[in-house]
């Protein structure tokens, strides 16, 4: 009865949840898209697959771009300063696909009451089925807190706050958050909308998560946090990672208006059915948030909200203490003035011209984001392999050492106060390499030829190669091409008694290691007849190893 009398469900007020306002202005979008970091590359490689397939695109592993704090690329997302945490030992990850019955994205708005004091008013909240709001749901949510609306109820009173500023980033953050605190205390505001759509030639926007995190901290300090729901109307949310960052630092919900605008424009340009595309994007973001939560063994978005379950890399600890409470700063770095300097550069580049830039974050492109692996470096490596002496290798080595810093290790030098010892007193290299092991990569991931070459090379050195999780051809047993280490993974692909007894060492995965909390994946086009035979499965079918090992 409490729920029937008091709870409001947004879905009940919406006829067409995945449509969008026909009057939406997309004429001046390119400037704002540039500012948001949306490029031709992002649209082609990321947004279009979301709209067409309803899931995030699959890419090969490895990121050879610099950490966000080292990057000089003006359109790098501020959300790249945060790296997702994952459970390693104490809290095994949930399989968000096979165990989705225990997962929930249900999101509430309005005051949270004392759970120890039961009262019908505790059920007086607005409920949504996802923290990702469509345009229709956003408008309904606003109507319940709008004093001019017939639906208005004071307990849902809301106000929209622009997140734009001209200069003095830190002062601007303090001013906006102070105003919100004042309105919550004295004017009964309960739902706070943070809106960054006002960016223009004169105004920049405060990175949304910086504002969300600071507001969350101030509300806690003022003992007002239970009263307020924060909704981010942001151009910065393109991926599920972006959304997860916002939620982990305090956002109740997100309206990714620029993503939706871009999808609408894509539908016009390529003749894609609009409502279906918006449904697919919404679904893909939901799946991505569930996957991110499941990496920490968290099943409800309510438990993930305000958790701060990210490592902060490259922001000053004092800043993190003010804005990102509960998060570990893995590497200190930028302060408010440094961030503002980056924003100034971004703003200047964004409003330089109207057309979208090509972009070069996912793939190398000249004069775009820096990549460690470049065509020049790849050619140099090939020449070094083919050259009989070491002259080409030395050239390759020089290119590697002279490149721009990309990783933390590039800033480190060996510093030792120990005296060097005679080389004759050191164990010979031929003995040291016997303790080496090769990385675990399956035949399907590499190719039969590369997989066999690695095994033969490591066996020749007296070291151990690792089969990976895709089985191994029994013809290699008893030969120099046999992998001494063999894996039993959560998918159990290729595991037979014969496979096991021909190993010198067995690795049994409790959970996936290479992509923790996500599971392993071999795309269907790599599952040839030969690979399918080894794995005892069907050719052309995408194969996924669950994040946790369900047998364990």
JSON list of C-alpha atoms in Angstrom, two decimals, residues 1-7 120 123:
[
{"chain": "A", "resi": 1, "resn": "UNK", "atom": "CA", "xyz": [0.00, 0.00, 0.00]},
{"chain": "A", "resi": 2, "resn": "UNK", "atom": "CA", "xyz": [2.86, 2.38, 0.82]},
{"chain": "A", "resi": 3, "resn": "UNK", "atom": "CA", "xyz": [4.30, 1.92, -2.66]},
{"chain": "A", "resi": 4, "resn": "UNK", "atom": "CA", "xyz": [0.92, 2.19, -4.41]},
{"chain": "A", "resi": 5, "resn": "UNK", "atom": "CA", "xyz": [0.08, 5.40, -2.55]},
{"chain": "A", "resi": 6, "resn": "UNK", "atom": "CA", "xyz": [3.46, 7.13, -2.66]},
{"chain": "A", "resi": 7, "resn": "UNK", "atom": "CA", "xyz": [5.87, 5.78, -5.27]},
{"chain": "A", "resi": 120, "resn": "UNK", "atom": "CA", "xyz": [4.67, 5.49, 4.70]},
{"chain": "A", "resi": 123, "resn": "UNK", "atom": "CA", "xyz": [8.07, 5.33, -0.08]}
]
